[in-house]
Every structure is written in structure tokens, then in C-alpha cells.
PDB file of C-alpha atoms and ligand atoms in Angstrom:
ATOM      1  CA  UNK A   1     -35.442  19.572  39.459  1.00 63.00           C
ATOM      2  CA  UNK A   2     -37.120  19.282  35.744  1.00 73.00           C
ATOM      3  CA  UNK A   3     -37.423  14.922  35.604  1.00 87.00           C
ATOM      4  CA  UNK A   4     -36.159  14.113  32.215  1.00 97.00           C
ATOM      5  CA  UNK A   5     -38.897  11.611  31.708  1.00 95.00           C
ATOM      6  CA  UNK A   6     -39.059  12.776  27.993  1.00 95.00           C
ATOM      7  CA  UNK A   7     -36.307  14.104  27.037  1.00 98.00           C
ATOM      8  CA  UNK A   8     -32.903  11.972  25.147  1.00 98.00           C
ATOM      9  CA  UNK A   9     -30.062  12.522  25.663  1.00 99.00           C
ATOM     10  CA  UNK A  10     -26.527  11.158  23.537  1.00 99.00           C
ATOM     11  CA  UNK A  11     -23.923  10.872  26.039  1.00 99.00           C
ATOM     12  CA  UNK A  12     -19.948   9.837  23.482  1.00 99.00           C
ATOM     13  CA  UNK A  13     -17.125   8.168  25.073  1.00 98.00           C
ATOM     14  CA  UNK A  14     -20.524   5.362  26.967  1.00 99.00           C
ATOM     15  CA  UNK A  15     -17.982   2.048  25.924  1.00 98.00           C
ATOM     16  CA  UNK A  16     -16.971   2.931  29.257  1.00 98.00           C
ATOM     17  CA  UNK A  17     -16.039   4.937  32.729  1.00 98.00           C
ATOM     18  CA  UNK A  18     -17.524   8.384  33.262  1.00 99.00           C
ATOM     19  CA  UNK A  19     -19.757   8.210  29.651  1.00 99.00           C
ATOM     20  CA  UNK A  20     -20.665   5.069  30.545  1.00 98.00           C
ATOM     21  CA  UNK A  21     -21.781   5.954  34.386  1.00 99.00           C
ATOM     22  CA  UNK A  22     -23.487   8.872  32.666  1.00 99.00           C
ATOM     23  CA  UNK A  23     -25.726   7.104  30.572  1.00 98.00           C
ATOM     24  CA  UNK A  24     -26.553   4.869  33.339  1.00 98.00           C
ATOM     25  CA  UNK A  25     -27.933   7.983  35.761  1.00 98.00           C
ATOM     26  CA  UNK A  26     -29.920   9.655  33.297  1.00 98.00           C
ATOM     27  CA  UNK A  27     -31.207   6.818  32.150  1.00 98.00           C
ATOM     28  CA  UNK A  28     -31.951   6.147  34.980  1.00 98.00           C
ATOM     29  CA  UNK A  29     -33.684  10.110  35.583  1.00 97.00           C
ATOM     30  CA  UNK A  30     -36.188   8.870  33.096  1.00 98.00           C
ATOM     31  CA  UNK A  31     -34.282  10.000  29.412  1.00 98.00           C
ATOM     32  CA  UNK A  32     -33.831   8.524  26.601  1.00 98.00           C
ATOM     33  CA  UNK A  33     -30.064   7.271  25.897  1.00 98.00           C
ATOM     34  CA  UNK A  34     -27.801   7.692  22.780  1.00 99.00           C
ATOM     35  CA  UNK A  35     -24.209   5.367  23.474  1.00 99.00           C
ATOM     36  CA  UNK A  36     -22.350   6.202  20.846  1.00 99.00           C
ATOM     37  CA  UNK A  37     -18.744   5.199  21.048  1.00 99.00           C
ATOM     38  CA  UNK A  38     -16.241   2.822  19.296  1.00 98.00           C
ATOM     39  CA  UNK A  39     -16.309  -0.733  20.975  1.00 98.00           C
ATOM     40  CA  UNK A  40     -19.358  -2.163  19.493  1.00 98.00           C
ATOM     41  CA  UNK A  41     -19.847  -5.546  22.212  1.00 98.00           C
ATOM     42  CA  UNK A  42     -19.524  -2.437  25.451  1.00 98.00           C
ATOM     43  CA  UNK A  43     -21.986  -0.891  23.767  1.00 98.00           C
ATOM     44  CA  UNK A  44     -24.184  -3.420  22.739  1.00 98.00           C
ATOM     45  CA  UNK A  45     -23.791  -4.754  25.989  1.00 98.00           C
ATOM     46  CA  UNK A  46     -24.815  -1.877  28.304  1.00 98.00           C
ATOM     47  CA  UNK A  47     -27.513  -1.319  25.030  1.00 98.00           C
ATOM     48  CA  UNK A  48     -29.077  -4.803  27.496  1.00 98.00           C
ATOM     49  CA  UNK A  49     -28.394  -3.835  30.697  1.00 98.00           C
ATOM     50  CA  UNK A  50     -30.858   0.163  29.861  1.00 98.00           C
ATOM     51  CA  UNK A  51     -32.877  -2.163  27.726  1.00 98.00           C
ATOM     52  CA  UNK A  52     -33.807  -4.788  31.352  1.00 98.00           C
ATOM     53  CA  UNK A  53     -34.784  -1.448  33.382  1.00 97.00           C
ATOM     54  CA  UNK A  54     -36.918  -0.709  31.290  1.00 97.00           C
ATOM     55  CA  UNK A  55     -34.748   2.133  29.252  1.00 98.00           C
ATOM     56  CA  UNK A  56     -35.339   3.497  26.086  1.00 98.00           C
ATOM     57  CA  UNK A  57     -32.158   2.602  24.694  1.00 98.00           C
ATOM     58  CA  UNK A  58     -29.705   2.945  21.228  1.00 98.00           C
ATOM     59  CA  UNK A  59     -26.383   1.139  20.801  1.00 98.00           C
ATOM     60  CA  UNK A  60     -24.806   3.462  18.297  1.00 98.00           C
ATOM     61  CA  UNK A  61     -20.879   3.226  17.146  1.00 98.00           C
ATOM     62  CA  UNK A  62     -19.040   6.226  16.818  1.00 98.00           C
ATOM     63  CA  UNK A  63     -16.357   7.553  15.913  1.00 99.00           C
ATOM     64  CA  UNK A  64     -15.749  11.299  16.743  1.00 99.00           C
ATOM     65  CA  UNK A  65     -12.754  12.099  14.967  1.00 98.00           C
ATOM     66  CA  UNK A  66     -15.208  11.657  11.129  1.00 98.00           C
ATOM     67  CA  UNK A  67     -17.646  14.107  11.627  1.00 98.00           C
ATOM     68  CA  UNK A  68     -19.805  12.967   9.411  1.00 98.00           C
ATOM     69  CA  UNK A  69     -19.776  10.019  11.518  1.00 98.00           C
ATOM     70  CA  UNK A  70     -20.652  12.795  14.257  1.00 99.00           C
ATOM     71  CA  UNK A  71     -23.443  14.388  11.984  1.00 98.00           C
ATOM     72  CA  UNK A  72     -24.677  10.454  11.504  1.00 98.00           C
ATOM     73  CA  UNK A  73     -25.395   9.821  14.910  1.00 99.00           C
ATOM     74  CA  UNK A  74     -27.319  13.449  15.818  1.00 99.00           C
ATOM     75  CA  UNK A  75     -29.468  12.278  12.235  1.00 98.00           C
ATOM     76  CA  UNK A  76     -29.860   9.282  14.200  1.00 98.00           C
ATOM     77  CA  UNK A  77     -30.496  10.357  17.520  1.00 99.00           C
ATOM     78  CA  UNK A  78     -33.632  12.289  15.728  1.00 98.00           C
ATOM     79  CA  UNK A  79     -34.636   9.854  14.014  1.00 98.00           C
ATOM     80  CA  UNK A  80     -35.194   6.831  16.540  1.00 98.00           C
ATOM     81  CA  UNK A  81     -36.583   9.465  19.247  1.00 98.00           C
ATOM     82  CA  UNK A  82     -37.451  12.067  18.188  1.00 98.00           C
ATOM     83  CA  UNK A  83     -35.437  15.142  18.455  1.00 98.00           C
ATOM     84  CA  UNK A  84     -32.277  15.523  20.800  1.00 98.00           C
ATOM     85  CA  UNK A  85     -32.633  17.373  24.933  1.00 98.00           C
ATOM     86  CA  UNK A  86     -29.089  16.530  26.154  1.00 99.00           C
ATOM     87  CA  UNK A  87     -25.626  16.114  24.336  1.00 99.00           C
ATOM     88  CA  UNK A  88     -22.648  15.033  26.496  1.00 99.00           C
ATOM     89  CA  UNK A  89     -19.621  15.138  25.154  1.00 99.00           C
ATOM     90  CA  UNK A  90     -17.818  12.552  26.682  1.00 98.00           C
ATOM     91  CA  UNK A  91     -15.423  10.367  24.675  1.00 99.00           C
ATOM     92  CA  UNK A  92     -11.587  11.251  25.401  1.00 98.00           C
ATOM     93  CA  UNK A  93      -7.986  10.236  24.722  1.00 98.00           C
ATOM     94  CA  UNK A  94      -5.727  11.578  27.820  1.00 98.00           C
ATOM     95  CA  UNK A  95      -2.136  10.368  26.155  1.00 98.00           C
ATOM     96  CA  UNK A  96       0.621  12.626  28.860  1.00 98.00           C
ATOM     97  CA  UNK A  97       3.392  13.232  28.487  1.00 98.00           C
ATOM     98  CA  UNK A  98       6.133  15.782  27.695  1.00 98.00           C
ATOM     99  CA  UNK A  99       6.047  18.141  24.344  1.00 98.00           C
ATOM    100  CA  UNK A 100      10.380  17.490  24.527  1.00 98.00           C
ATOM    101  CA  UNK A 101      10.681  14.203  21.684  1.00 97.00           C
ATOM    102  CA  UNK A 102       7.044  13.425  22.002  1.00 98.00           C
ATOM    103  CA  UNK A 103       5.306  10.762  19.212  1.00 98.00           C
ATOM    104  CA  UNK A 104       3.397  13.560  17.713  1.00 98.00           C
ATOM    105  CA  UNK A 105       0.405  11.104  16.684  1.00 98.00           C
ATOM    106  CA  UNK A 106      -0.173  11.067  20.262  1.00 98.00           C
ATOM    107  CA  UNK A 107      -1.023  15.109  19.948  1.00 98.00           C
ATOM    108  CA  UNK A 108      -3.366  14.456  16.909  1.00 98.00           C
ATOM    109  CA  UNK A 109      -5.181  11.662  18.485  1.00 98.00           C
ATOM    110  CA  UNK A 110      -6.582  13.955  21.469  1.00 98.00           C
ATOM    111  CA  UNK A 111      -6.803  16.877  19.052  1.00 99.00           C
ATOM    112  CA  UNK A 112      -8.726  15.211  17.164  1.00 98.00           C
ATOM    113  CA  UNK A 113     -10.503  13.536  19.908  1.00 99.00           C
ATOM    114  CA  UNK A 114     -10.890  16.139  22.780  1.00 98.00           C
ATOM    115  CA  UNK A 115     -11.275  19.366  20.640  1.00 98.00           C
ATOM    116  CA  UNK A 116     -12.408  18.356  16.683  1.00 98.00           C
ATOM    117  CA  UNK A 117     -15.040  15.894  18.164  1.00 99.00           C
ATOM    118  CA  UNK A 118     -16.502  17.990  20.674  1.00 99.00           C
ATOM    119  CA  UNK A 119     -16.849  20.906  17.528  1.00 98.00           C
ATOM    120  CA  UNK A 120     -18.011  18.761  15.051  1.00 98.00           C
ATOM    121  CA  UNK A 121     -20.748  16.893  17.782  1.00 99.00           C
ATOM    122  CA  UNK A 122     -22.151  20.557  18.924  1.00 99.00           C
ATOM    123  CA  UNK A 123     -22.167  21.709  15.650  1.00 99.00           C
ATOM    124  CA  UNK A 124     -23.958  18.524  14.465  1.00 99.00           C
ATOM    125  CA  UNK A 125     -26.354  19.079  17.230  1.00 99.00           C
ATOM    126  CA  UNK A 126     -26.700  22.701  17.334  1.00 98.00           C
ATOM    127  CA  UNK A 127     -29.752  22.861  15.273  1.00 98.00           C
ATOM    128  CA  UNK A 128     -32.181  20.230  17.815  1.00 98.00           C
ATOM    129  CA  UNK A 129     -30.900  21.516  20.380  1.00 98.00           C
ATOM    130  CA  UNK A 130     -31.887  25.634  20.079  1.00 98.00           C
ATOM    131  CA  UNK A 131     -35.024  23.909  18.971  1.00 98.00           C
ATOM    132  CA  UNK A 132     -36.043  21.618  22.151  1.00 98.00           C
ATOM    133  CA  UNK A 133     -34.009  24.516  24.810  1.00 98.00           C
ATOM    134  CA  UNK A 134     -31.461  21.963  26.000  1.00 98.00           C
ATOM    135  CA  UNK A 135     -28.438  21.190  26.973  1.00 98.00           C
ATOM    136  CA  UNK A 136     -24.783  20.876  26.060  1.00 98.00           C
ATOM    137  CA  UNK A 137     -22.217  18.995  28.715  1.00 99.00           C
ATOM    138  CA  UNK A 138     -18.437  19.299  28.397  1.00 99.00           C
ATOM    139  CA  UNK A 139     -16.989  16.706  30.850  1.00 99.00           C
ATOM    140  CA  UNK A 140     -13.271  18.618  30.407  1.00 98.00           C
ATOM    141  CA  UNK A 141     -11.169  18.502  33.491  1.00 98.00           C
ATOM    142  CA  UNK A 142      -9.007  19.444  35.660  1.00 98.00           C
ATOM    143  CA  UNK A 143      -6.840  19.908  33.110  1.00 98.00           C
ATOM    144  CA  UNK A 144      -8.246  22.525  31.851  1.00 98.00           C
ATOM    145  CA  UNK A 145      -7.916  24.789  34.065  1.00 98.00           C
ATOM    146  CA  UNK A 146      -4.548  24.446  35.518  1.00 97.00           C
ATOM    147  CA  UNK A 147      -1.760  23.482  33.093  1.00 98.00           C
ATOM    148  CA  UNK A 148       0.772  21.303  33.980  1.00 97.00           C
ATOM    149  CA  UNK A 149       4.605  19.816  32.541  1.00 98.00           C
ATOM    150  CA  UNK A 150       4.161  16.425  31.330  1.00 98.00           C
ATOM    151  CA  UNK A 151       0.100  17.050  30.291  1.00 98.00           C
ATOM    152  CA  UNK A 152       1.256  20.255  27.217  1.00 98.00           C
ATOM    153  CA  UNK A 153      -1.421  19.175  24.826  1.00 98.00           C
ATOM    154  CA  UNK A 154      -4.028  17.259  26.293  1.00 98.00           C
ATOM    155  CA  UNK A 155      -4.024  21.266  28.557  1.00 99.00           C
ATOM    156  CA  UNK A 156      -4.046  22.066  25.788  1.00 99.00           C
ATOM    157  CA  UNK A 157      -7.719  20.452  24.293  1.00 99.00           C
ATOM    158  CA  UNK A 158      -9.398  21.162  27.795  1.00 99.00           C
ATOM    159  CA  UNK A 159      -8.515  25.004  27.490  1.00 99.00           C
ATOM    160  CA  UNK A 160      -9.900  25.018  24.433  1.00 99.00           C
ATOM    161  CA  UNK A 161     -12.431  23.080  25.317  1.00 99.00           C
ATOM    162  CA  UNK A 162     -13.167  25.730  27.907  1.00 99.00           C
ATOM    163  CA  UNK A 163     -13.103  28.723  25.473  1.00 98.00           C
ATOM    164  CA  UNK A 164     -15.463  27.288  22.870  1.00 99.00           C
ATOM    165  CA  UNK A 165     -18.036  26.697  25.230  1.00 99.00           C
ATOM    166  CA  UNK A 166     -17.449  29.911  26.913  1.00 98.00           C
ATOM    167  CA  UNK A 167     -18.405  31.195  23.662  1.00 99.00           C
ATOM    168  CA  UNK A 168     -20.393  29.168  21.930  1.00 99.00           C
ATOM    169  CA  UNK A 169     -22.804  30.553  25.746  1.00 99.00           C
ATOM    170  CA  UNK A 170     -22.846  33.377  24.981  1.00 98.00           C
ATOM    171  CA  UNK A 171     -23.986  32.653  21.391  1.00 98.00           C
ATOM    172  CA  UNK A 172     -26.958  30.442  22.375  1.00 98.00           C
ATOM    173  CA  UNK A 173     -27.800  30.649  25.908  1.00 98.00           C
ATOM    174  CA  UNK A 174     -30.945  33.571  25.063  1.00 98.00           C
ATOM    175  CA  UNK A 175     -32.226  31.011  23.177  1.00 98.00           C
ATOM    176  CA  UNK A 176     -32.805  29.028  26.083  1.00 98.00           C
ATOM    177  CA  UNK A 177     -29.356  26.410  25.394  1.00 98.00           C
ATOM    178  CA  UNK A 178     -27.855  25.991  28.778  1.00 98.00           C
ATOM    179  CA  UNK A 179     -23.930  24.382  27.378  1.00 98.00           C
ATOM    180  CA  UNK A 180     -22.103  23.404  31.189  1.00 98.00           C
ATOM    181  CA  UNK A 181     -18.340  22.311  32.065  1.00 99.00           C
ATOM    182  CA  UNK A 182     -17.774  19.998  34.212  1.00 99.00           C
ATOM    183  CA  UNK A 183     -14.161  19.447  35.076  1.00 99.00           C
ATOM    184  CA  UNK A 184     -13.180  16.362  37.123  1.00 98.00           C
ATOM    185  CA  UNK A 185      -9.737  16.003  38.930  1.00 98.00           C
ATOM    186  CA  UNK A 186      -9.103  12.818  39.414  1.00 98.00           C
ATOM    187  CA  UNK A 187     -11.624   9.300  38.041  1.00 98.00           C
ATOM    188  CA  UNK A 188     -10.660   5.660  39.415  1.00 98.00           C
ATOM    189  CA  UNK A 189     -11.212   5.071  35.349  1.00 98.00           C
ATOM    190  CA  UNK A 190      -9.450   3.642  31.354  1.00 98.00           C
ATOM    191  CA  UNK A 191      -8.165   6.724  30.540  1.00 98.00           C
ATOM    192  CA  UNK A 192      -4.698   6.683  31.936  1.00 98.00           C
ATOM    193  CA  UNK A 193      -4.295   3.252  30.032  1.00 97.00           C
ATOM    194  CA  UNK A 194      -3.704   4.183  27.107  1.00 98.00           C
ATOM    195  CA  UNK A 195      -1.196   6.515  27.869  1.00 98.00           C
ATOM    196  CA  UNK A 196       2.141   4.959  24.644  1.00 98.00           C
ATOM    197  CA  UNK A 197       4.266   6.980  27.753  1.00 98.00           C
ATOM    198  CA  UNK A 198       5.559   4.730  29.676  1.00 98.00           C
ATOM    199  CA  UNK A 199       7.460   6.851  33.322  1.00 98.00           C
ATOM    200  CA  UNK A 200       4.359   8.964  32.157  1.00 98.00           C
ATOM    201  CA  UNK A 201       2.184   5.540  32.351  1.00 98.00           C
ATOM    202  CA  UNK A 202       2.864   5.680  36.121  1.00 98.00           C
ATOM    203  CA  UNK A 203       3.806   8.558  37.473  1.00 98.00           C
ATOM    204  CA  UNK A 204       0.231   9.272  36.951  1.00 98.00           C
ATOM    205  CA  UNK A 205      -0.839   5.607  37.993  1.00 98.00           C
ATOM    206  CA  UNK A 206       1.288   6.124  41.188  1.00 98.00           C
ATOM    207  CA  UNK A 207      -0.102   9.588  42.014  1.00 97.00           C
ATOM    208  CA  UNK A 208      -3.486   8.237  41.301  1.00 98.00           C
ATOM    209  CA  UNK A 209      -2.999   4.861  43.895  1.00 98.00           C
ATOM    210  CA  UNK A 210      -1.534   7.465  46.236  1.00 97.00           C
ATOM    211  CA  UNK A 211      -5.228   9.056  47.165  1.00 98.00           C
ATOM    212  CA  UNK A 212      -9.081   8.537  47.217  1.00 98.00           C
ATOM    213  CA  UNK A 213      -9.788   9.333  43.751  1.00 98.00           C
ATOM    214  CA  UNK A 214     -13.119  10.110  42.641  1.00 98.00           C
ATOM    215  CA  UNK A 215     -15.416   7.154  40.755  1.00 98.00           C
ATOM    216  CA  UNK A 216     -17.464   7.946  37.438  1.00 99.00           C
ATOM    217  CA  UNK A 217     -20.256   7.088  39.295  1.00 99.00           C
ATOM    218  CA  UNK A 218     -19.714  11.513  40.905  1.00 99.00           C
ATOM    219  CA  UNK A 219     -19.190  12.798  37.875  1.00 99.00           C
ATOM    220  CA  UNK A 220     -22.366  10.890  36.440  1.00 99.00           C
ATOM    221  CA  UNK A 221     -23.886  12.880  39.441  1.00 98.00           C
ATOM    222  CA  UNK A 222     -22.517  16.085  38.856  1.00 98.00           C
ATOM    223  CA  UNK A 223     -23.772  15.870  34.605  1.00 98.00           C
ATOM    224  CA  UNK A 224     -27.282  15.113  35.571  1.00 98.00           C
ATOM    225  CA  UNK A 225     -27.248  18.237  38.593  1.00 98.00           C
ATOM    226  CA  UNK A 226     -26.739  20.443  35.571  1.00 98.00           C
ATOM    227  CA  UNK A 227     -29.346  18.683  33.562  1.00 98.00           C
ATOM    228  CA  UNK A 228     -32.294  18.557  35.773  1.00 98.00           C
ATOM    229  CA  UNK A 229     -32.482  22.005  36.758  1.00 98.00           C
ATOM    230  CA  UNK A 230     -34.962  24.536  35.886  1.00 97.00           C
ATOM    231  CA  UNK A 231     -35.130  25.779  32.453  1.00 96.00           C
ATOM    232  CA  UNK A 232     -34.285  29.666  33.918  1.00 97.00           C
ATOM    233  CA  UNK A 233     -30.415  27.452  35.758  1.00 98.00           C
ATOM    234  CA  UNK A 234     -27.382  27.112  33.168  1.00 98.00           C
ATOM    235  CA  UNK A 235     -24.765  25.629  35.567  1.00 98.00           C
ATOM    236  CA  UNK A 236     -21.808  27.245  33.593  1.00 98.00           C
ATOM    237  CA  UNK A 237     -19.235  24.991  35.312  1.00 98.00           C
ATOM    238  CA  UNK A 238     -18.131  22.785  37.699  1.00 98.00           C
ATOM    239  CA  UNK A 239     -14.813  21.626  39.392  1.00 98.00           C
ATOM    240  CA  UNK A 240     -14.549  18.853  41.227  1.00 98.00           C
ATOM    241  CA  UNK A 241     -11.659  16.664  42.447  1.00 98.00           C
ATOM    242  CA  UNK A 242     -10.889  13.984  45.125  1.00 98.00           C
ATOM    243  CA  UNK A 243     -10.782  15.317  48.746  1.00 98.00           C
ATOM    244  CA  UNK A 244      -7.038  14.150  49.032  1.00 98.00           C
ATOM    245  CA  UNK A 245      -5.790  15.826  45.218  1.00 98.00           C
ATOM    246  CA  UNK A 246      -4.183  19.585  45.720  1.00 95.00           C
ATOM    247  CA  UNK A 247      -2.623  19.671  42.640  1.00 93.00           C
TER     248      UNK A 247
HETATM  249  P1  NDP B   1     -11.728   5.368  29.663  1.00 64.67           P
HETATM  250  O1  NDP B   1     -11.014   5.986  28.856  1.00 64.67           O
HETATM  251  O2  NDP B   1     -12.784   5.336  30.846  1.00 64.67           O
HETATM  252  O3  NDP B   1     -12.533   6.576  28.435  1.00 64.67           O
HETATM  253  C1  NDP B   1     -13.506   7.003  27.443  1.00 64.67           C
HETATM  254  C2  NDP B   1     -14.611   6.731  26.637  1.00 64.67           C
HETATM  255  O4  NDP B   1     -13.843   7.298  24.953  1.00 64.67           O
HETATM  256  C3  NDP B   1     -14.300   5.718  26.329  1.00 64.67           C
HETATM  257  O5  NDP B   1     -15.117   5.327  26.370  1.00 64.67           O
HETATM  258  C4  NDP B   1     -14.035   5.464  24.218  1.00 64.67           C
HETATM  259  O6  NDP B   1     -14.275   3.912  23.624  1.00 64.67           O
HETATM  260  C5  NDP B   1     -14.138   7.112  23.804  1.00 64.67           C
HETATM  261  N1  NDP B   1     -13.351   7.635  23.250  1.00 64.67           N
HETATM  262  C6  NDP B   1     -12.338   7.138  22.716  1.00 64.67           C
HETATM  263  N2  NDP B   1     -11.895   8.714  21.938  1.00 64.67           N
HETATM  264  C7  NDP B   1     -13.032   7.812  21.252  1.00 64.67           C
HETATM  265  C8  NDP B   1     -12.956   8.251  18.982  1.00 64.67           C
HETATM  266  N3  NDP B   1     -12.112   8.504  18.327  1.00 64.67           N
HETATM  267  N4  NDP B   1     -14.287   7.782  19.080  1.00 64.67           N
HETATM  268  C9  NDP B   1     -15.657   7.906  19.950  1.00 64.67           C
HETATM  269  N5  NDP B   1     -15.194   7.663  21.188  1.00 64.67           N
HETATM  270  C10 NDP B   1     -13.858   7.105  21.755  1.00 64.67           C
HETATM  271  O7  NDP B   1     -11.848   7.190  30.922  1.00 64.67           O
HETATM  272  P2  NDP B   1     -12.534   8.691  31.421  1.00 64.67           P
HETATM  273  O8  NDP B   1     -14.544   7.960  31.532  1.00 64.67           O
HETATM  274  O9  NDP B   1     -12.214   8.640  32.207  1.00 64.67           O
HETATM  275  O10 NDP B   1     -13.032   9.729  29.915  1.00 64.67           O
HETATM  276  C11 NDP B   1     -13.369  10.362  29.788  1.00 64.67           C
HETATM  277  C12 NDP B   1     -13.786  12.152  30.093  1.00 64.67           C
HETATM  278  O11 NDP B   1     -13.471  12.294  30.837  1.00 64.67           O
HETATM  279  C13 NDP B   1     -12.212  12.252  29.007  1.00 64.67           C
HETATM  280  O12 NDP B   1     -13.641  13.314  28.027  1.00 64.67           O
HETATM  281  C14 NDP B   1     -11.554  12.568  28.971  1.00 64.67           C
HETATM  282  O13 NDP B   1     -10.423  13.377  29.335  1.00 64.67           O
HETATM  283  C15 NDP B   1     -12.287  13.772  30.685  1.00 64.67           C
HETATM  284  N6  NDP B   1     -11.484  12.714  32.483  1.00 64.67           N
HETATM  285  C16 NDP B   1     -11.072  12.215  32.614  1.00 64.67           C
HETATM  286  C17 NDP B   1     -10.020  11.875  34.339  1.00 64.67           C
HETATM  287  C18 NDP B   1     -10.470  11.002  34.516  1.00 64.67           C
HETATM  288  O14 NDP B   1      -9.148  10.910  35.841  1.00 64.67           O
HETATM  289  N7  NDP B   1      -9.889   9.285  34.572  1.00 64.67           N
HETATM  290  C19 NDP B   1     -10.642  13.042  34.325  1.00 64.67           C
HETATM  291  C20 NDP B   1     -10.807  14.887  33.847  1.00 64.67           C
HETATM  292  C21 NDP B   1     -11.756  14.413  32.562  1.00 64.67           C
HETATM  293  P3  NDP B   1     -14.015   3.445  22.921  1.00 64.67           P
HETATM  294  O15 NDP B   1     -13.202   3.826  23.208  1.00 64.67           O
HETATM  295  O16 NDP B   1     -15.058   2.755  22.838  1.00 64.67           O
HETATM  296  O17 NDP B   1     -14.410   5.006  21.699  1.00 64.67           O
END
């Protein structure tokens, strides 16, 4: 196992859920962590908590749909901590609902955040990851592996992330960059609270509450597993569902 003591990680969507838990876990492994999201007050609280535990931490206000802001976030990370070893593309929205009659602004938000945001950040980070033989971790989803009625555009974004990541892996793996796709099933976070279609929101909430859901820390542990492997080991894909989730 490789410890993360000399490593620098940038985690998007670190203001809640899986991103927050991942930042905590990476800091615990010794990494300097840059935590990015739009809700700066939540980032500040996390920054204080991590710094109080002795971690090197920096919070950055970031909307991943803004390409210039993504470039700036990577540049600031390198300026403050001297490089970038682990990019965790975690920021995302899941605005479920059927295609027919959908509010297409939900689609724009999902494509811009879940797909374009990942592309912008990966593009900005890649020269630094190549220089340090680093890793890029995409928090995709079981929805990136299995499409279902009622989740078409969310599926499209996560399938897109998976396709992009496999092509990227082939481009950079021989230069030592590891590309990791983590695909969680249902995780107990605030993600579904933002769904605008009431019927879709009630349906996924009821199905989630009927099972023992994954916790954000379970997914953070999967990320940590992947990024603490020896240099010659590339963990390309981790699909992790709650035991109670059959789909
Ligand atoms: P949360 O809603 O808790 O976290 C989502 C994070 O994304 C927040 O920190 C939010 O921060 C950030 N975010 C959203 N939009 C933007 C944006 N435009 N720019 C920057 N940050 C943004 O949910 P989860 O922790 O569950 O979700 C994290 C990832 O995990 C997502 O990609 C999701 O698709 C994926 N996932 C979740 C599953 C689940 O069941 N919960 C299952 C499978 C995958 P802020 O609003 O402050 O910007």
C-alpha cells in the first residue's frame, strides 16, 4: 500500500455526502486535500474540522460547470500545495424523471455538472497528473452501468463518464496515470432531495428507505482503496451496491 503523506488531492462536491467523506478519508491517510463546491460555508466548516485534526487543507468555491473556474481551481491547488496527485471528480446532481414532459433545464444541469464538469476538471488536471503519475477517480454510479426507465438522462451522463474514462485510461495508463471509476448503488446522502419531479423523488426515496443503504464513508473507503495501491496496480472500476439492492 502507498500512503498519501506526500500526495495532494482535489475533491469536488466536498460540501456534503460522498465528497465530504472522501476528503475526510484522504486527509486521514495523510494527503493534503483541496475541497471544492459551491456552498462555501459548508466547505469552511469542513476546512476547520480537518485543519483542527492536523490536515493540510484548502477550500475553494467552485461551480464545475464553469470551465475557467475549473482551470483556476487546479491552478490554485498546484500553487498552494506544489502539485496534484489525485483528482476526485465527485460533484453531481441526480434529477430523475421520465423523458416525456421533463423539465429540460434539469437535463442541462445534469449534463453540465456530471459530464462537462468531469471533462473540464480532468482536462485541466491532466498535465499535473501525468507529471506526478497521479490518479483520477470518477464517482460514477450503477446508473453508469445499467439504464432504467425514469433515469434516462442521469444514465446518459454516467454512461458518458464511464466511456470517457475508459478511453482516457487507454491514453494515459502507460505514462503511469491511473483512471478509476467508482460506481455506487444507493447511498444515503442529500442527492435525491434535489429532484424536482415529485413522483420520481418519492419513488426513489421510498425504495432507498426500504433498504440498508450504503453510507458515504463506504464509498470513501472504496476511493481510498484505489488510490493507495502500489504504482503498478491500476484499480479501474469498483461497483459497490448495498447488499439489499437487487437492481
Ligand atoms: P450530495 O448531494 O451530498 O453531493 C453532491 C455534491 O456535488 C455536493 O457537494 C454539491 O455541492 C456538489 N455539486 C453539485 N453541483 C455542483 C456544481 N455545479 N459545482 C460544484 N459542485 C457541485 O450527493 P452524493 O454525495 O450522493 O453525490 C456525490 C456523487 O455521487 C454524485 O456524482 C452522484 O451522482 C454520485 N452517486 C451518488 C449516489 C447516491 O445514491 N447518493 C449513488 C451513485 C452515485 P454544492 O451544492 O455545495 O456545490
